Amino acid sequence: MPVAVDRTRATTASDAHSSPAKVSQDIPPSGAGAQSAVNPRKRRKAKGKEVEEAEEEAWSWKSLTDSSASRVPPVFTKDGSYFFSAAGPSVKIHSVATGEVVSTLTPPLESESGAAGSSLQTDVVTSAILNPHNPFQLITGSLDGYIRVWDFLDASLLQTISISQPIFQLTAHERFRDYVFVAAARPTKKKTSKANVATSEDNVAVLRVSLKPTAATASAPVQTSSEIVGVGKTRSTTGLAISPSGAWLVATAGHKAYVCRTADLRAGFTKFVSPERLTCLAFHPSEEYFATGDATGCIRLWYCLNESIAVKTPGVEKTAQTTTLHWHAHAVSSLAFTRNGAYLLSGGEEAVLVIWQLHTGKKEYVPRVGAPIVHIALLNNGGEEEYLLSLADASFVFVRASTLKISRSIARIKLDPAISHDRPSTSTAIPLAVHSLSSTLILPSSHPSSLQTFSPSTSRLISELEVSPSNRVSRRDEKPLQPSRVERVVLSDSGDWMATVDCREADESFRAEVYMKIWQWDRKGGFWVLNTRIDRPHGLKKVTGVAFRPRARTPDDLLLATTGEDGNIKTWRIRLLKTKSEGVEVFWVARSTLRFRNETPSDVSWSPDGSLLAVSVGEHVAVYDPDTNTLRRVLTSPECPTVSSAQFVGSSGRYMVISGPRDVFLWDLVSQSLRWHYHSKVAIERPVVHPDEDRFVVMERLSSSTNAESPSTKVLVFSPLTSSPVAVRTLPFHLRSVIPVPPSGFFPTDPAGFTLVGITDSWSVVVFGDDVQVPEEEGASAQGITRDAASGKRTLFHDIFGASAFEDLASVPSTSAAAVSTTAQPWKGREVAKVFDAPAHLLPPLETLFDSVMDGFLVVRPTEADDQEEQRIEHEEEMDVDDVAETSSRPVKGGAPLDRVVDRQEMHGFVELFMQVAIKEAPSSRPPPAHPQLNGTHKPNGIPPHINGVRTAPSTPVNASKPNGITPKGQTYTPSKPAQPQTDPSPAVKVGKKRKKSLG
């Protein structure tokens, strides 16, 4: 536990040197002067070299997100049960019914020789299509120059062909068996000059590649194509497709559309000029024309596939007859025709799906799909047609064609595409926190004004919280918008409170906005509820630090400390207010405001037991007593002109680590001395303290010497005993935000080791540390997709529970169809529990389950022959039903007994509910009528007889008591007055029409 120091004078490094307390061996005796600041550093440097040579190694890490959104449009299987999406070098197979990843196709290491070079992005899959001659095979092309043929049912790689050139586009047609057309990069680059600025663009060659290997490489893992024919040269392609008839090959690149007849590939391309740069391509499914989208948002339908292409004029580029459709304000990213060719779908940065009716030019919209649209694919498996949208934040959205409503979405961790807005600078804080109650991570979402909750144990996106409601519109013209951005998020150690800070910078149209919002966790519902919003907690200045007081036993002890660029240090507390309805309203109010000289505070932190508050101000660290707001100690480091952070180390909080731009200081609060000082030659990040051990890490950002090298980070692990790192680790990326993760509830790691979660410069979420083990996701590896022989079609339950869950069902002998149709057995208690043991969105409609479930709970009452005869006669004579049924002491028969035991309290609850809802009192306005006999026949139940005098069997008297001697509601029922005799049949009594039953 930290010891509060009584003196408030500033303690400097020189004071620590002259202190009589024992100091570390890294600090020389007093009077060493300038040498004391140099020699230890040299000795530490020499020792650091020894440590680096002995201990430096790569730290284990794993990314929780995909590297980027898929560059490949989703591809559906022929039956529409699955779709493929590319993620880096792998291809994921998703189930359409559940959205889960059922298998992942990853190339073997031996075929990635081209990817083992300097760049990590050389093996990215850039195109994927189904084999037109085998619907169970997938053909992919990647930047490493490999064409791979997969059997996705068996998750096996059948063939790998290398063309030694990066592949950008790939297409095939059933007319060309064992051939594919690819757009591959050429080694040379064409130099151009635009606006006196030298630029270079990759030149592309369109090739026809045979999938048959040469005889020399037929048995090799990586084969060489037996025939490669060049079709033509283009700029960097944005689309490559073959017409449905197979007669035309079209490529789009730059400001031109390249058209070639497949029957005469040697003739090459005919170029058609577009006024704007083309961005996407789509062929009509039945007619010979194609559509393109350009950078200005225009869509053009090209009618140039005719015999006039054969006439070529050297040096002259042709123009074609086109039809223009324009709605998008920015570049069109994807186009797709519907199956019947009547509609054209388009999408782009506006996050709006536009449906064009081609013969009328009218359009419909599906707005606010969540993020900019990257790709559009159509699903038609014999039922209702659906549109699958691949979004820029690596999520997928299904849209129903009949209602034009979003039916479901598939998302893991949403990425920030940074299309409509710029990402914050590296100096801006990034929200990142751990919620212990739900064992989830709170991360920035795809939009800067939102947060998302991710569960590492299940690898699922739990929810998304819109901290600052905003209109998610695209940028105006070419200037990105400045949205409201969540910069900070902190949680109390109990997990019941969360504080967020969102701000929006001022521009010529809007003023600056800063809000601090405090959220309360709803434990029953499992979501965050906004409790208090504080406008401008530090004026128009930014908030530089937020921290909850740990180990607060009561709500009165819980404090929230904030610092801002206005120079104020504020604390906030909970206030309880009784309402008129005898309730208690809980909200947060300001408690105190402090200032330290004229310095600007940059960070705030609490001691582990919450007894001290440390604030970084200028070159000092001010230590306060939060209960009395008194200044207890000032720590000063002259070698560090600006202190960026100050944190307590370990569970006891005896030490404090202070960091600057390139310096790290460790103070011993008990001995009031500076233990050691570490100076780095490069910029360092904020130290991260282990939650339980007396250790912390310091991260150094290493700049890459060449463009080919990826940026790296050196992680130095320190202990309070020495300024030499006890371990040195490396990471192949730079980090923007890092937090420690508790040893339990998240990842199966060693509690004594470090487990950290961070956000990289490329906006990926990574977990790294000592022997990090992340639970493997279902479908993360290559798994065969087998079909159930009994059902003939893979169902939703197979994708959720796996094929092994249904093995026992195959061995059970199936009953005959006649037996199934004639006898319907009710569900038993365990069967009912299994049906409802599923997510709510996967359950069938309630009305389809009600009868079957209720038949399992309600037991059929046994009936005797006389009771059946009485019911038949009553039905024929349209008699009223008795109020109290005849009871029997015989055991209940019929129906399947439930496996669970119904206790007395539950039974009384059902009886009380039935009496209140189903049993109604008889009308009391009419006096009890007399009951004379008619034709010598007495009806005790007051039911009028037929006038023909036919005597019927009397029913049970209604005034008879129950077996326990209690009548309903304690009343005595008397028979009703019979009807008067009539000579003619009464018109009110008609054969075939039942009278209303009386429950009275």
PDB file of N, CA and C in Angstrom, residues 208-260:
ATOM      1  N   ARG A 208      -4.581 -15.569 -71.211  1.00  0.00           N
ATOM      2  CA  ARG A 208      -5.371 -16.803 -71.130  1.00  0.00           C
ATOM      3  C   ARG A 208      -4.436 -17.915 -70.678  1.00  0.00           C
ATOM      4  N   VAL A 209      -4.725 -18.491 -69.525  1.00  0.00           N
ATOM      5  CA  VAL A 209      -3.835 -19.461 -68.895  1.00  0.00           C
ATOM      6  C   VAL A 209      -4.508 -20.821 -68.903  1.00  0.00           C
ATOM      7  N   SER A 210      -3.788 -21.827 -69.339  1.00  0.00           N
ATOM      8  CA  SER A 210      -4.291 -23.193 -69.317  1.00  0.00           C
ATOM      9  C   SER A 210      -4.052 -23.799 -67.946  1.00  0.00           C
ATOM     10  N   LEU A 211      -5.063 -24.522 -67.445  1.00  0.00           N
ATOM     11  CA  LEU A 211      -4.930 -25.190 -66.161  1.00  0.00           C
ATOM     12  C   LEU A 211      -4.246 -26.544 -66.284  1.00  0.00           C
ATOM     13  N   LYS A 212      -3.869 -26.933 -67.483  1.00  0.00           N
ATOM     14  CA  LYS A 212      -3.121 -28.169 -67.671  1.00  0.00           C
ATOM     15  C   LYS A 212      -1.633 -27.886 -67.496  1.00  0.00           C
ATOM     16  N   PRO A 213      -0.957 -28.610 -66.636  1.00  0.00           N
ATOM     17  CA  PRO A 213       0.466 -28.327 -66.407  1.00  0.00           C
ATOM     18  C   PRO A 213       1.340 -28.940 -67.486  1.00  0.00           C
ATOM     19  N   THR A 214       2.561 -28.526 -67.503  1.00  0.00           N
ATOM     20  CA  THR A 214       3.550 -29.127 -68.389  1.00  0.00           C
ATOM     21  C   THR A 214       3.905 -30.516 -67.881  1.00  0.00           C
ATOM     22  N   ALA A 215       4.458 -31.296 -68.742  1.00  0.00           N
ATOM     23  CA  ALA A 215       4.796 -32.668 -68.360  1.00  0.00           C
ATOM     24  C   ALA A 215       5.871 -32.696 -67.288  1.00  0.00           C
ATOM     25  N   ALA A 216       6.777 -31.722 -67.312  1.00  0.00           N
ATOM     26  CA  ALA A 216       7.876 -31.712 -66.340  1.00  0.00           C
ATOM     27  C   ALA A 216       7.408 -31.375 -64.941  1.00  0.00           C
ATOM     28  N   THR A 217       6.317 -30.604 -64.819  1.00  0.00           N
ATOM     29  CA  THR A 217       5.846 -30.161 -63.498  1.00  0.00           C
ATOM     30  C   THR A 217       4.522 -30.800 -63.112  1.00  0.00           C
ATOM     31  N   ALA A 218       4.110 -31.847 -63.802  1.00  0.00           N
ATOM     32  CA  ALA A 218       2.798 -32.436 -63.533  1.00  0.00           C
ATOM     33  C   ALA A 218       2.706 -33.015 -62.132  1.00  0.00           C
ATOM     34  N   SER A 219       3.816 -33.528 -61.619  1.00  0.00           N
ATOM     35  CA  SER A 219       3.802 -34.125 -60.285  1.00  0.00           C
ATOM     36  C   SER A 219       4.355 -33.206 -59.211  1.00  0.00           C
ATOM     37  N   ALA A 220       4.709 -31.989 -59.543  1.00  0.00           N
ATOM     38  CA  ALA A 220       5.281 -31.054 -58.581  1.00  0.00           C
ATOM     39  C   ALA A 220       4.168 -30.374 -57.793  1.00  0.00           C
ATOM     40  N   PRO A 221       4.469 -29.918 -56.567  1.00  0.00           N
ATOM     41  CA  PRO A 221       3.442 -29.187 -55.799  1.00  0.00           C
ATOM     42  C   PRO A 221       3.014 -27.899 -56.477  1.00  0.00           C
ATOM     43  N   VAL A 222       3.962 -27.198 -57.076  1.00  0.00           N
ATOM     44  CA  VAL A 222       3.667 -25.970 -57.810  1.00  0.00           C
ATOM     45  C   VAL A 222       3.947 -26.241 -59.280  1.00  0.00           C
ATOM     46  N   GLN A 223       2.916 -26.126 -60.086  1.00  0.00           N
ATOM     47  CA  GLN A 223       3.019 -26.495 -61.493  1.00  0.00           C
ATOM     48  C   GLN A 223       3.142 -25.257 -62.365  1.00  0.00           C
ATOM     49  N   THR A 224       3.547 -25.506 -63.596  1.00  0.00           N
ATOM     50  CA  THR A 224       3.654 -24.459 -64.607  1.00  0.00           C
ATOM     51  C   THR A 224       2.639 -24.725 -65.696  1.00  0.00           C
ATOM     52  N   SER A 225       1.969 -23.681 -66.141  1.00  0.00           N
ATOM     53  CA  SER A 225       0.938 -23.840 -67.159  1.00  0.00           C
ATOM     54  C   SER A 225       1.569 -24.259 -68.478  1.00  0.00           C
ATOM     55  N   SER A 226       0.842 -25.143 -69.153  1.00  0.00           N
ATOM     56  CA  SER A 226       1.342 -25.612 -70.444  1.00  0.00           C
ATOM     57  C   SER A 226       1.139 -24.607 -71.554  1.00  0.00           C
ATOM     58  N   GLU A 227       0.246 -23.635 -71.363  1.00  0.00           N
ATOM     59  CA  GLU A 227      -0.019 -22.650 -72.416  1.00  0.00           C
ATOM     60  C   GLU A 227      -0.471 -21.339 -71.785  1.00  0.00           C
ATOM     61  N   ILE A 228       0.192 -20.275 -72.128  1.00  0.00           N
ATOM     62  CA  ILE A 228      -0.187 -18.929 -71.704  1.00  0.00           C
ATOM     63  C   ILE A 228      -0.215 -18.052 -72.948  1.00  0.00           C
ATOM     64  N   VAL A 229      -1.369 -17.501 -73.249  1.00  0.00           N
ATOM     65  CA  VAL A 229      -1.562 -16.680 -74.444  1.00  0.00           C
ATOM     66  C   VAL A 229      -1.883 -15.266 -74.006  1.00  0.00           C
ATOM     67  N   GLY A 230      -1.148 -14.300 -74.522  1.00  0.00           N
ATOM     68  CA  GLY A 230      -1.411 -12.899 -74.217  1.00  0.00           C
ATOM     69  C   GLY A 230      -2.553 -12.354 -75.048  1.00  0.00           C
ATOM     70  N   VAL A 231      -3.477 -11.664 -74.388  1.00  0.00           N
ATOM     71  CA  VAL A 231      -4.624 -11.063 -75.077  1.00  0.00           C
ATOM     72  C   VAL A 231      -4.368  -9.594 -75.365  1.00  0.00           C
ATOM     73  N   GLY A 232      -3.853  -8.863 -74.407  1.00  0.00           N
ATOM     74  CA  GLY A 232      -3.590  -7.449 -74.600  1.00  0.00           C
ATOM     75  C   GLY A 232      -3.031  -6.820 -73.348  1.00  0.00           C
ATOM     76  N   LYS A 233      -2.654  -5.563 -73.465  1.00  0.00           N
ATOM     77  CA  LYS A 233      -2.083  -4.810 -72.354  1.00  0.00           C
ATOM     78  C   LYS A 233      -3.048  -3.710 -71.947  1.00  0.00           C
ATOM     79  N   THR A 234      -3.155  -3.478 -70.643  1.00  0.00           N
ATOM     80  CA  THR A 234      -4.020  -2.437 -70.110  1.00  0.00           C
ATOM     81  C   THR A 234      -3.309  -1.739 -68.966  1.00  0.00           C
ATOM     82  N   ARG A 235      -3.962  -0.737 -68.426  1.00  0.00           N
ATOM     83  CA  ARG A 235      -3.532  -0.162 -67.153  1.00  0.00           C
ATOM     84  C   ARG A 235      -4.000  -1.073 -66.017  1.00  0.00           C
ATOM     85  N   SER A 236      -3.877  -0.622 -64.793  1.00  0.00           N
ATOM     86  CA  SER A 236      -4.310  -1.412 -63.646  1.00  0.00           C
ATOM     87  C   SER A 236      -5.807  -1.653 -63.732  1.00  0.00           C
ATOM     88  N   THR A 237      -6.204  -2.921 -63.820  1.00  0.00           N
ATOM     89  CA  THR A 237      -7.597  -3.267 -64.094  1.00  0.00           C
ATOM     90  C   THR A 237      -8.456  -3.133 -62.833  1.00  0.00           C
ATOM     91  N   THR A 238      -9.698  -2.735 -63.058  1.00  0.00           N
ATOM     92  CA  THR A 238     -10.711  -2.700 -61.995  1.00  0.00           C
ATOM     93  C   THR A 238     -11.817  -3.698 -62.240  1.00  0.00           C
ATOM     94  N   GLY A 239     -11.786  -4.369 -63.404  1.00  0.00           N
ATOM     95  CA  GLY A 239     -12.795  -5.376 -63.701  1.00  0.00           C
ATOM     96  C   GLY A 239     -12.366  -6.221 -64.878  1.00  0.00           C
ATOM     97  N   LEU A 240     -12.724  -7.503 -64.846  1.00  0.00           N
ATOM     98  CA  LEU A 240     -12.449  -8.438 -65.922  1.00  0.00           C
ATOM     99  C   LEU A 240     -13.579  -9.450 -65.941  1.00  0.00           C
ATOM    100  N   ALA A 241     -14.272  -9.564 -67.089  1.00  0.00           N
ATOM    101  CA  ALA A 241     -15.443 -10.435 -67.152  1.00  0.00           C
ATOM    102  C   ALA A 241     -15.641 -10.929 -68.572  1.00  0.00           C
ATOM    103  N   ILE A 242     -16.331 -12.068 -68.677  1.00  0.00           N
ATOM    104  CA  ILE A 242     -16.711 -12.661 -69.956  1.00  0.00           C
ATOM    105  C   ILE A 242     -18.226 -12.601 -70.043  1.00  0.00           C
ATOM    106  N   SER A 243     -18.726 -12.293 -71.229  1.00  0.00           N
ATOM    107  CA  SER A 243     -20.165 -12.192 -71.419  1.00  0.00           C
ATOM    108  C   SER A 243     -20.817 -13.550 -71.183  1.00  0.00           C
ATOM    109  N   PRO A 244     -22.108 -13.572 -70.827  1.00  0.00           N
ATOM    110  CA  PRO A 244     -22.775 -14.855 -70.564  1.00  0.00           C
ATOM    111  C   PRO A 244     -22.715 -15.818 -71.738  1.00  0.00           C
ATOM    112  N   SER A 245     -22.715 -15.304 -72.950  1.00  0.00           N
ATOM    113  CA  SER A 245     -22.604 -16.180 -74.113  1.00  0.00           C
ATOM    114  C   SER A 245     -21.194 -16.673 -74.348  1.00  0.00           C
ATOM    115  N   GLY A 246     -20.209 -16.057 -73.705  1.00  0.00           N
ATOM    116  CA  GLY A 246     -18.819 -16.434 -73.886  1.00  0.00           C
ATOM    117  C   GLY A 246     -18.183 -15.853 -75.122  1.00  0.00           C
ATOM    118  N   ALA A 247     -18.851 -14.923 -75.810  1.00  0.00           N
ATOM    119  CA  ALA A 247     -18.318 -14.383 -77.056  1.00  0.00           C
ATOM    120  C   ALA A 247     -17.411 -13.188 -76.835  1.00  0.00           C
ATOM    121  N   TRP A 248     -17.498 -12.521 -75.691  1.00  0.00           N
ATOM    122  CA  TRP A 248     -16.757 -11.274 -75.487  1.00  0.00           C
ATOM    123  C   TRP A 248     -16.006 -11.315 -74.158  1.00  0.00           C
ATOM    124  N   LEU A 249     -14.826 -10.740 -74.189  1.00  0.00           N
ATOM    125  CA  LEU A 249     -14.006 -10.530 -72.998  1.00  0.00           C
ATOM    126  C   LEU A 249     -13.827  -9.034 -72.819  1.00  0.00           C
ATOM    127  N   VAL A 250     -14.180  -8.519 -71.641  1.00  0.00           N
ATOM    128  CA  VAL A 250     -14.134  -7.079 -71.370  1.00  0.00           C
ATOM    129  C   VAL A 250     -13.294  -6.843 -70.125  1.00  0.00           C
ATOM    130  N   ALA A 251     -12.436  -5.841 -70.189  1.00  0.00           N
ATOM    131  CA  ALA A 251     -11.642  -5.392 -69.050  1.00  0.00           C
ATOM    132  C   ALA A 251     -11.796  -3.885 -68.920  1.00  0.00           C
ATOM    133  N   THR A 252     -11.867  -3.411 -67.686  1.00  0.00           N
ATOM    134  CA  THR A 252     -11.928  -1.968 -67.425  1.00  0.00           C
ATOM    135  C   THR A 252     -10.669  -1.557 -66.685  1.00  0.00           C
ATOM    136  N   ALA A 253     -10.079  -0.462 -67.140  1.00  0.00           N
ATOM    137  CA  ALA A 253      -8.842   0.045 -66.537  1.00  0.00           C
ATOM    138  C   ALA A 253      -8.693   1.504 -66.906  1.00  0.00           C
ATOM    139  N   GLY A 254      -8.416   2.325 -65.906  1.00  0.00           N
ATOM    140  CA  GLY A 254      -8.236   3.748 -66.170  1.00  0.00           C
ATOM    141  C   GLY A 254      -9.496   4.363 -66.734  1.00  0.00           C
ATOM    142  N   HIS A 255      -9.365   5.086 -67.842  1.00  0.00           N
ATOM    143  CA  HIS A 255     -10.485   5.742 -68.512  1.00  0.00           C
ATOM    144  C   HIS A 255     -10.954   4.966 -69.733  1.00  0.00           C
ATOM    145  N   LYS A 256     -10.666   3.675 -69.808  1.00  0.00           N
ATOM    146  CA  LYS A 256     -10.982   2.912 -71.008  1.00  0.00           C
ATOM    147  C   LYS A 256     -11.628   1.586 -70.647  1.00  0.00           C
ATOM    148  N   ALA A 257     -12.474   1.125 -71.579  1.00  0.00           N
ATOM    149  CA  ALA A 257     -13.029  -0.224 -71.540  1.00  0.00           C
ATOM    150  C   ALA A 257     -12.409  -0.997 -72.691  1.00  0.00           C
ATOM    151  N   TYR A 258     -11.802  -2.132 -72.384  1.00  0.00           N
ATOM    152  CA  TYR A 258     -11.094  -2.946 -73.371  1.00  0.00           C
ATOM    153  C   TYR A 258     -11.980  -4.133 -73.728  1.00  0.00           C
ATOM    154  N   VAL A 259     -12.295  -4.273 -75.034  1.00  0.00           N
ATOM    155  CA  VAL A 259     -13.210  -5.303 -75.512  1.00  0.00           C
ATOM    156  C   VAL A 259     -12.476  -6.164 -76.522  1.00  0.00           C
ATOM    157  N   CYS A 260     -12.669  -7.487 -76.395  1.00  0.00           N
ATOM    158  CA  CYS A 260     -12.018  -8.436 -77.299  1.00  0.00           C
ATOM    159  C   CYS A 260     -12.976  -9.584 -77.575  1.00  0.00           C
TER     160      CYS A 260
END
